[in-house]
Coordinates of C-alpha atoms in Angstrom, one line a residue:
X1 CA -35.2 -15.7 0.2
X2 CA -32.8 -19.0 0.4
X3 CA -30.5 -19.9 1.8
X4 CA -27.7 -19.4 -0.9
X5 CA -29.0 -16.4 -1.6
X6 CA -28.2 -14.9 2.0
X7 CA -24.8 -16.9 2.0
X8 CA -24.0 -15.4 -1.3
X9 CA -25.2 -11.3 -0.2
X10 CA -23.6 -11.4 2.8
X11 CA -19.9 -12.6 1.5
X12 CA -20.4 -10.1 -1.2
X13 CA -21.1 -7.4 1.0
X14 CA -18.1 -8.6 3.5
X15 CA -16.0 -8.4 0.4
X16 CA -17.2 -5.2 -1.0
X17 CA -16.7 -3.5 2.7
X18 CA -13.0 -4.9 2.5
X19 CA -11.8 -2.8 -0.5
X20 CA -13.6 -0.1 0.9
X21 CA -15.6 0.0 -2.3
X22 CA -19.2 1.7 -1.8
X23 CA -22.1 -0.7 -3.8
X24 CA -22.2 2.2 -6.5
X25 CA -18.5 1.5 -7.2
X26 CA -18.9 -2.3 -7.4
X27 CA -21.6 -2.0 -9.8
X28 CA -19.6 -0.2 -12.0
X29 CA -16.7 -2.3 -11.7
X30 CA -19.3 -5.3 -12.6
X31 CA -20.4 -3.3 -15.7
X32 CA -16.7 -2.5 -16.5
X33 CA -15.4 -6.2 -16.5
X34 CA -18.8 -8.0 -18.3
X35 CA -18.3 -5.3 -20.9
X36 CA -21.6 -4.1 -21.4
X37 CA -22.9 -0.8 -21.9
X38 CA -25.2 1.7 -19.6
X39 CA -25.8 0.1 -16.1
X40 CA -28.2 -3.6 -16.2
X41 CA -26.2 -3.9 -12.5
X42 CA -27.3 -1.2 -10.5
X43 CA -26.6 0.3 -7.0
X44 CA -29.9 -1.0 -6.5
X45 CA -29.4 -4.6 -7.6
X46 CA -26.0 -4.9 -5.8
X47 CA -28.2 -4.1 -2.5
X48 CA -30.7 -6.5 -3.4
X49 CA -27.5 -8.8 -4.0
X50 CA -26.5 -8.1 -0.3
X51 CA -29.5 -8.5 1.4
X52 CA -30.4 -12.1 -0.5
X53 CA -33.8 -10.5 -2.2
X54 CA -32.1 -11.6 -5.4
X55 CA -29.1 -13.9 -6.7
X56 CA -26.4 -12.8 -9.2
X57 CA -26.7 -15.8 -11.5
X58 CA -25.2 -15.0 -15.0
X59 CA -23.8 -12.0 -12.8
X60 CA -22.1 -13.7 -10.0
X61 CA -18.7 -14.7 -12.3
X62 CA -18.2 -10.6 -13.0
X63 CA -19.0 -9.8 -9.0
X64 CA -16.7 -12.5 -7.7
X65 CA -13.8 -11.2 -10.3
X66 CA -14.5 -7.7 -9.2
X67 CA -14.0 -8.7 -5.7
X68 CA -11.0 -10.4 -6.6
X69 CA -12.1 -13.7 -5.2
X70 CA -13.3 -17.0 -6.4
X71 CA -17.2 -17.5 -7.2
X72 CA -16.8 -21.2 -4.7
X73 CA -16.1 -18.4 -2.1
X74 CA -18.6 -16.4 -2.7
X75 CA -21.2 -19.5 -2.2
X76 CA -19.4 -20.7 0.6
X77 CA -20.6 -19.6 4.4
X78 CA -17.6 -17.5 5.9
X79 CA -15.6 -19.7 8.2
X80 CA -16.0 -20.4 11.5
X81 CA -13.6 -20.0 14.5
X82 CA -10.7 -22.1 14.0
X83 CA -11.1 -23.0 9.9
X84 CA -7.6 -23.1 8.7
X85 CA -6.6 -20.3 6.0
X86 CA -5.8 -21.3 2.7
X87 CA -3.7 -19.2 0.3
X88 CA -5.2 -19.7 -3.6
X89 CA -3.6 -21.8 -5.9
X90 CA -2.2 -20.1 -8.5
X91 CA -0.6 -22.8 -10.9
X92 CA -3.3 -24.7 -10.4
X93 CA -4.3 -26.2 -14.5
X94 CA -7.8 -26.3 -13.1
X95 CA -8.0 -23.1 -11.4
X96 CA -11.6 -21.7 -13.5
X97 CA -10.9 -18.3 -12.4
X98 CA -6.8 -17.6 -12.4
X99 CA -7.4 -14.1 -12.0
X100 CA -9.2 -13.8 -9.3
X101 CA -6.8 -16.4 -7.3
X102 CA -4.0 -13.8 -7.9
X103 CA -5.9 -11.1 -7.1
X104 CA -7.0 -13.0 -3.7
X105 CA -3.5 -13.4 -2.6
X106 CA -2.3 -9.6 -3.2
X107 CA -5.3 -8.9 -1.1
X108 CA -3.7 -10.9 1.3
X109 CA -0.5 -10.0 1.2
X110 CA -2.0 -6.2 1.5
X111 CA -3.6 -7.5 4.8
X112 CA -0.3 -9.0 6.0
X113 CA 2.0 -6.2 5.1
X114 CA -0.2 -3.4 7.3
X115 CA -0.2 -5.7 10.6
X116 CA 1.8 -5.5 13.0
X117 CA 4.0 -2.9 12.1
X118 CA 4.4 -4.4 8.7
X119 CA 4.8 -8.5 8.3
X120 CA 7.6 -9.0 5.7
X121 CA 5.8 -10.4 2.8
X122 CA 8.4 -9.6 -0.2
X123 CA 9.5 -13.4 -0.1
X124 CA 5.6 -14.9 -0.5
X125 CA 4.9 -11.9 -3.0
X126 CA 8.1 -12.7 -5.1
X127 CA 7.5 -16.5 -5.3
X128 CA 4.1 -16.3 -6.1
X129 CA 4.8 -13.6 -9.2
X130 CA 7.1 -15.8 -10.4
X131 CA 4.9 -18.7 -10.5
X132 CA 2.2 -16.4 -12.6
X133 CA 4.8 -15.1 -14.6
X134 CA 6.4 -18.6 -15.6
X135 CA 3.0 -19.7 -16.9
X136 CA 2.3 -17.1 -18.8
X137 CA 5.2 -16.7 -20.4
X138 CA 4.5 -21.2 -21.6
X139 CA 0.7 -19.4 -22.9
X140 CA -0.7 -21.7 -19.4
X141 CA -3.8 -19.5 -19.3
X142 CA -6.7 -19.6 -21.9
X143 CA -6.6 -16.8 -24.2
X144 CA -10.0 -15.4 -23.0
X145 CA -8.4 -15.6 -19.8
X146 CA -4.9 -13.7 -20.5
X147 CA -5.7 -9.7 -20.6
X148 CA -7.1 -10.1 -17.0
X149 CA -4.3 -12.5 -15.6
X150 CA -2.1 -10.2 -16.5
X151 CA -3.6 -7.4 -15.3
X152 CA -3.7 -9.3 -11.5
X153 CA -0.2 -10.4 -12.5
X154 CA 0.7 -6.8 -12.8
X155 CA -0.7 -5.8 -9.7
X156 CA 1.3 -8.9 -7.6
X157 CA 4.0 -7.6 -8.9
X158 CA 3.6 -3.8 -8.1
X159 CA 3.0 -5.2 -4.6
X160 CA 6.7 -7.6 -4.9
X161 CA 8.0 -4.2 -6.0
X162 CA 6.9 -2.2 -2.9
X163 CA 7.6 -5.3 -0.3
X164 CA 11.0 -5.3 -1.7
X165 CA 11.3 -1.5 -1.5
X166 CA 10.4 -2.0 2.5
X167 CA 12.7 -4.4 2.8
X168 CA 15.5 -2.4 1.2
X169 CA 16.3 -4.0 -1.5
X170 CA 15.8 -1.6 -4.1
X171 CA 17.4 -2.9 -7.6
X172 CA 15.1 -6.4 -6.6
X173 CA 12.4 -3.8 -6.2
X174 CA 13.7 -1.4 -9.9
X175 CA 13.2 -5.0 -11.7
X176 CA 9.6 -5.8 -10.0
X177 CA 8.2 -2.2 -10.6
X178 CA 9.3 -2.9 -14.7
X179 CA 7.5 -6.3 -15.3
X180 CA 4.4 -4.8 -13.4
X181 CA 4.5 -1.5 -15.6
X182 CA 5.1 -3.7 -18.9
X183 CA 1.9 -6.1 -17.7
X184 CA -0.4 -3.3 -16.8
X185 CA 0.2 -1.6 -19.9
X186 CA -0.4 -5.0 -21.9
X187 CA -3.2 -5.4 -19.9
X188 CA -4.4 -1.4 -20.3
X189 CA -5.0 -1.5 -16.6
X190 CA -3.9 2.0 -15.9
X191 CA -4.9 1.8 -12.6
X192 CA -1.9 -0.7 -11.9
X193 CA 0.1 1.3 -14.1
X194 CA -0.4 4.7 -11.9
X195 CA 0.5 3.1 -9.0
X196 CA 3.6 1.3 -10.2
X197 CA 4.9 4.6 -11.3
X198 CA 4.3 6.2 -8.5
X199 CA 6.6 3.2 -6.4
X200 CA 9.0 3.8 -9.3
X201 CA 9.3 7.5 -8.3
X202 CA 9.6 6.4 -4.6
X203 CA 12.6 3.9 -5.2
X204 CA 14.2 6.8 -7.7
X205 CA 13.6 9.5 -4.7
X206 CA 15.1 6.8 -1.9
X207 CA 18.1 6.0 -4.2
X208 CA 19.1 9.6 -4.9
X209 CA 17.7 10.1 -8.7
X210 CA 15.5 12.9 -7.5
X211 CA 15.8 14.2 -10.9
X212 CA 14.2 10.8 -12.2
X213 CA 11.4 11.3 -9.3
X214 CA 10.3 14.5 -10.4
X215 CA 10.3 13.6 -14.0
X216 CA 8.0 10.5 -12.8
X217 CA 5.9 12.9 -11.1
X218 CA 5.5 15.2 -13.5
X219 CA 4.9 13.1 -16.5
X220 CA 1.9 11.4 -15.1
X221 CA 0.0 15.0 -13.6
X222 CA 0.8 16.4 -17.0
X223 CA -0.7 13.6 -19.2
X224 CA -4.0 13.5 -18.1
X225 CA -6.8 14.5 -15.4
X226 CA -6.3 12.3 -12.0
X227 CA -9.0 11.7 -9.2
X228 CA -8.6 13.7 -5.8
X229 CA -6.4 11.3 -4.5
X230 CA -4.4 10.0 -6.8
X231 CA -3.7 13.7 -7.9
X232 CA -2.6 14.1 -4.2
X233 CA -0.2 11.3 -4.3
X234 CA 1.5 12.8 -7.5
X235 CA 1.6 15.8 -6.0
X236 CA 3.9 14.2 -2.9
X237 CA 6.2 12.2 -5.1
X238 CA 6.8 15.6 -7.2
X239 CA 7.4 17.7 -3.4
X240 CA 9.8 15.3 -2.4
X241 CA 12.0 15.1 -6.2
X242 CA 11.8 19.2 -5.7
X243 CA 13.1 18.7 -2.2
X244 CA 15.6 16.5 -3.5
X245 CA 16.3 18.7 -6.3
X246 CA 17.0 22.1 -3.9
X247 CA 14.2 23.9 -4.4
X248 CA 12.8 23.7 -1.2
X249 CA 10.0 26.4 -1.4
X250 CA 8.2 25.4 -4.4
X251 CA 8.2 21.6 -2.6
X252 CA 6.4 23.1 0.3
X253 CA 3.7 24.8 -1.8
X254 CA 3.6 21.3 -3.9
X255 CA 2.6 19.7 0.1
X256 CA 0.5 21.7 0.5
X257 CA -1.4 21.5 -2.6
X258 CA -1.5 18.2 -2.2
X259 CA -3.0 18.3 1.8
X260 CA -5.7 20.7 -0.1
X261 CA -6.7 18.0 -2.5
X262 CA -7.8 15.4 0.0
X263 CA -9.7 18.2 2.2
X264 CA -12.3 16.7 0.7
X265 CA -14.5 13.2 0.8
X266 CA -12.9 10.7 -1.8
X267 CA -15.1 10.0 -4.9
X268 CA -16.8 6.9 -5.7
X269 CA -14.1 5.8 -8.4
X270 CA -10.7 6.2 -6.1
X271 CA -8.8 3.2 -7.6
X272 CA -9.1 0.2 -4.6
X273 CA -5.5 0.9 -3.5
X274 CA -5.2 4.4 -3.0
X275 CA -6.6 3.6 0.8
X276 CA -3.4 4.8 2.2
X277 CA -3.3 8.1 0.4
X278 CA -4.5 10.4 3.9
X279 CA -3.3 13.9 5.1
X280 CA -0.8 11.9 7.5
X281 CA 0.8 10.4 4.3
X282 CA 1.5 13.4 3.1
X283 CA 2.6 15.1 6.2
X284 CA 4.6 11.8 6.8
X285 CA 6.6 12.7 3.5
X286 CA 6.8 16.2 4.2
X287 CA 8.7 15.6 7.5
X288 CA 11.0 13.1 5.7
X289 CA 11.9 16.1 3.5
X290 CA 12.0 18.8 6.3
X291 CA 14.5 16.0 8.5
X292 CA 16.5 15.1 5.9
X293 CA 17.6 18.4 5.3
X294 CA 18.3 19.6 8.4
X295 CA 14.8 21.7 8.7
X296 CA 14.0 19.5 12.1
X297 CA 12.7 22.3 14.2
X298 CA 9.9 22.4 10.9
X299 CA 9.3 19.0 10.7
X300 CA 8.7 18.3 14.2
X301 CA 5.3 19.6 14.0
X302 CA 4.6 17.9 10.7
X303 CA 5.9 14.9 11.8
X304 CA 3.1 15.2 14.9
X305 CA 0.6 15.6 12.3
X306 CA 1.7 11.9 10.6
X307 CA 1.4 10.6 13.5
X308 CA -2.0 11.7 14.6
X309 CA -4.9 8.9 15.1
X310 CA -5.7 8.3 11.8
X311 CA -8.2 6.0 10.3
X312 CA -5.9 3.8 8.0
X313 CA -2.7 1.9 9.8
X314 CA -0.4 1.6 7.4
X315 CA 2.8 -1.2 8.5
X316 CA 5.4 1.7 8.0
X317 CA 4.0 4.5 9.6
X318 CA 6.8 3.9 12.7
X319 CA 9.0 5.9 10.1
X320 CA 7.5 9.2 11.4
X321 CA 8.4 8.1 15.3
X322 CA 12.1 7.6 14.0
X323 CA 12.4 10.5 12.3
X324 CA 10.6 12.6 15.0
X325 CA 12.8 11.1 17.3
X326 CA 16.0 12.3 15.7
X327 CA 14.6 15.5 15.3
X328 CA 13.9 15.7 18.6
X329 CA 17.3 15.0 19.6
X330 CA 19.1 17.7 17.2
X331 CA 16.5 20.5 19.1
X332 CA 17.6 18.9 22.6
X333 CA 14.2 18.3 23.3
X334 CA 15.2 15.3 25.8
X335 CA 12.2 15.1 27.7
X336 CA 9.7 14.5 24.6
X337 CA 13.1 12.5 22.9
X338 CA 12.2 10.6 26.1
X339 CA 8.7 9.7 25.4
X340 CA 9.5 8.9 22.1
X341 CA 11.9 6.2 23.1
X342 CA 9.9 4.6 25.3
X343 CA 6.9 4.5 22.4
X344 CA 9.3 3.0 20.2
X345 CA 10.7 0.4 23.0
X346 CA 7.8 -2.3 22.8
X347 CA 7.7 -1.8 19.0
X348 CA 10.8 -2.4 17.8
X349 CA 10.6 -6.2 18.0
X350 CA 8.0 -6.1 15.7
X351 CA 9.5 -3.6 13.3
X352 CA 10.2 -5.7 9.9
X353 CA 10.6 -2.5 7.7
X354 CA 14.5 -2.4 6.3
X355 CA 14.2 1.4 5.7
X356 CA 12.9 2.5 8.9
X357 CA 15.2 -0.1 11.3
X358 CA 18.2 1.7 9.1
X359 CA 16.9 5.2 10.1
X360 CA 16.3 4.2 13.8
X361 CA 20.0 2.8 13.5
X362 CA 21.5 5.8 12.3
X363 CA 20.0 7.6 15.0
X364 CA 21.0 5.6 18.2
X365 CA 24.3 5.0 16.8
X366 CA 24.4 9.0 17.4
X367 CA 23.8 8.4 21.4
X368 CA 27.6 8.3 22.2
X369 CA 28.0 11.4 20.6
X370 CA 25.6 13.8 22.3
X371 CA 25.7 14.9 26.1
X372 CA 22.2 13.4 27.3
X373 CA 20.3 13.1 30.5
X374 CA 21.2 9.3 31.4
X375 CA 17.7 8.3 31.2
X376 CA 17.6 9.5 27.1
X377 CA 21.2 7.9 27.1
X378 CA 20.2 4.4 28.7
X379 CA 17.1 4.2 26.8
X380 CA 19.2 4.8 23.4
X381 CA 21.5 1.9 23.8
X382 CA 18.2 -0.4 25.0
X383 CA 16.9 0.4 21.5
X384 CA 20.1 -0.1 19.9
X385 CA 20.9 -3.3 21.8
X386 CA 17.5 -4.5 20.7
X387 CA 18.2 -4.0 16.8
X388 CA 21.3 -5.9 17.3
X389 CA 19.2 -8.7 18.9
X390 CA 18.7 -12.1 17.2
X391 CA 15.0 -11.4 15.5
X392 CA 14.5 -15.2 15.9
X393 CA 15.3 -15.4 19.8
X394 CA 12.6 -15.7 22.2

């Protein structure tokens, strides 16, 4: 085995572990992008890949592009304490591989957005999509090279579109959703395209168009089969446009359903980014419904359940805290409203999310009205005081 050959496994195995992809679902995603029929890349040959018994060769271009990297960086040794990070170029004119630069960066920005309780990224995730889309709206990317540019363009922007959503700007976030839906479907990426709708459904269910939510929903579980998980996450966006709707009931059966879909394992071909799609998710959108309609002694239990240990960390998931938090306070539960507040205390610094700071605002602006234990009262304000707090001061 050389050297190169070892370099080369292990990246692609560190690569393939961080989509979460098993080696039967990057061989197939090989197979998918060279466009060949039956399976000449193998489960098999991607473990001889990883463990350096044989090099990609004519393969490596498809592996790196599947990986959404750069082939250079799949040849190059990881780097060692204290390399700097680069961010790809992506109006580069001698960028070989524009695709897999953008698709690089969202995997970044992914990264970014889940630490910490959610780094704002909307700002580096709109510039960059607007860089993409400027050159290939001027024809700056070879035509072999177009349908899967703008398939990682599409995806950039489905990622602008949520970032934007988080940071509650949600016409910005309308505008990003519509060029990734128009991209994925010029690119026939419908994986892109099911996710996009589904963050079109969110925004329509945030903004009050619970009718348009549902009709989002719907449209997508009636048009064709769906895996486990993206099923599931359907299933939540069309719950929460029949909570919006009134019909309460038939939203808590959709929950449900939806729970019972991811019971269990995920399949091999979950698309990359449904990572985030877990039983919390769902029970996270479940309490949202139950809170916002006054149902808090029910959502207090589902809101436990989001926030359960859980193997995925999403950057919002401090949304279920607020909310339990409020609930808490409408039951007069002061002693677990208590604990609450002083989970939230150390966070909130942190907290970069526009929608859940504008819950948690909402809620300790309600502290002067209710009679509480001064412990519960004090630690209110100290959370209130703290959003008021210049986010740049030391």
């Amino acid at each position: 085995m050389g050297v190169m050959a070892n370099v080369i496994g292990a990246n692609i195995r560190r690569f393939r572990e961080a989509r979460g992809w098993s080696q039967p679902r990057l061989a197939r995603e090989v197979c998918r992008l060279a466009r060949v029929d039956g399976e000449p890349v193998s489960r098999q040959e991607i473990s001889r890949y990883e463990t350096g018994r044989r090099t990609p060769r004519e393969w490596l271009p498809f592996v790196a592009e599947a990986l959404g990297v750069g082939v250079e960086q799949l040849r190059t040794p990881a780097a060692r304490s204290g390399a700097p990070l680069r961010l790809p170029s992506l109006a580069g004119p001698d960028d070989e591989q524009p695709a897999a630069s953008i698709r690089q960066l969202s995997r970044q920005l992914v990264f970014l957005d889940n630490q910490m309780h959610g780094l704002p990224i909307a700002d580096i995730a709109v510039r960059s999509f607007r860089a993409v889309h400027r050159r290939l709206g001027a024809g700056g990317y070879e035509r072999t090279q177009e349908r899967e540019v703008r398939a990682a363009a599409a995806e950039l922007a489905e990622i602008a579109g949520w970032a934007l959503f988080n940071e509650g700007k949600f016409e910005a976030s309308r505008r990003f959703n519509q060029e990734a839906l128009l991209l994925a479907r010029l690119a026939h990426d419908r994986s892109v395209e099911l996710i996009t709708l589904q963050n079109m459904g969110m925004v329509a269910g945030w903004t009050g168009r619970a009718g348009e939510e549902l009709a989002i929903a719907r449209c997508v579980l009636e048009e064709s089969a769906l895996s486990p998980r993206v099923e599931a996450m359907f299933r939540g966006r069309e719950a929460q446009g029949l909570a919006g709707a009134g019909c309460v009931r038939e939203s808590t059966r959709v929950f449900d359903r939806a729970r019972s879909l991811l019971q269990d394992g995920a399949p091999d071909d979950e698309p990359h980014w449904a990572w985030w799609v877990t039983e919390q998710e769902i029970d996270r959108q479940h309490g949202r419904v139950l809170h916002g309609s006054g149902r808090w002694r029910e959502a207090i239990p589902v809101l436990r359940n989001a926030m359960a240990a859980e193997a995925q960390v999403v950057g919002y998931q401090r949304v279920a805290s607020v909310m339990l938090l409020d609930c808490l306070l409408d039951a007069r539960a002061w002693r677990e409203a208590q604990e609450e507040v002083e989970g939230l205390l150390p966070a909130i610094g942190e907290l970069s999310s526009a929608v859940t700071l504008r819950i948690l605002k909402d809620v300790t602006g309600r502290a002067s009205a209710l009679s509480l234990p001064a412990g519960l009262r004090d630690g209110l304000h100290h959370l209130e005081a703290t959003l008021e707090q210049d986010p740049y001061g030391l």
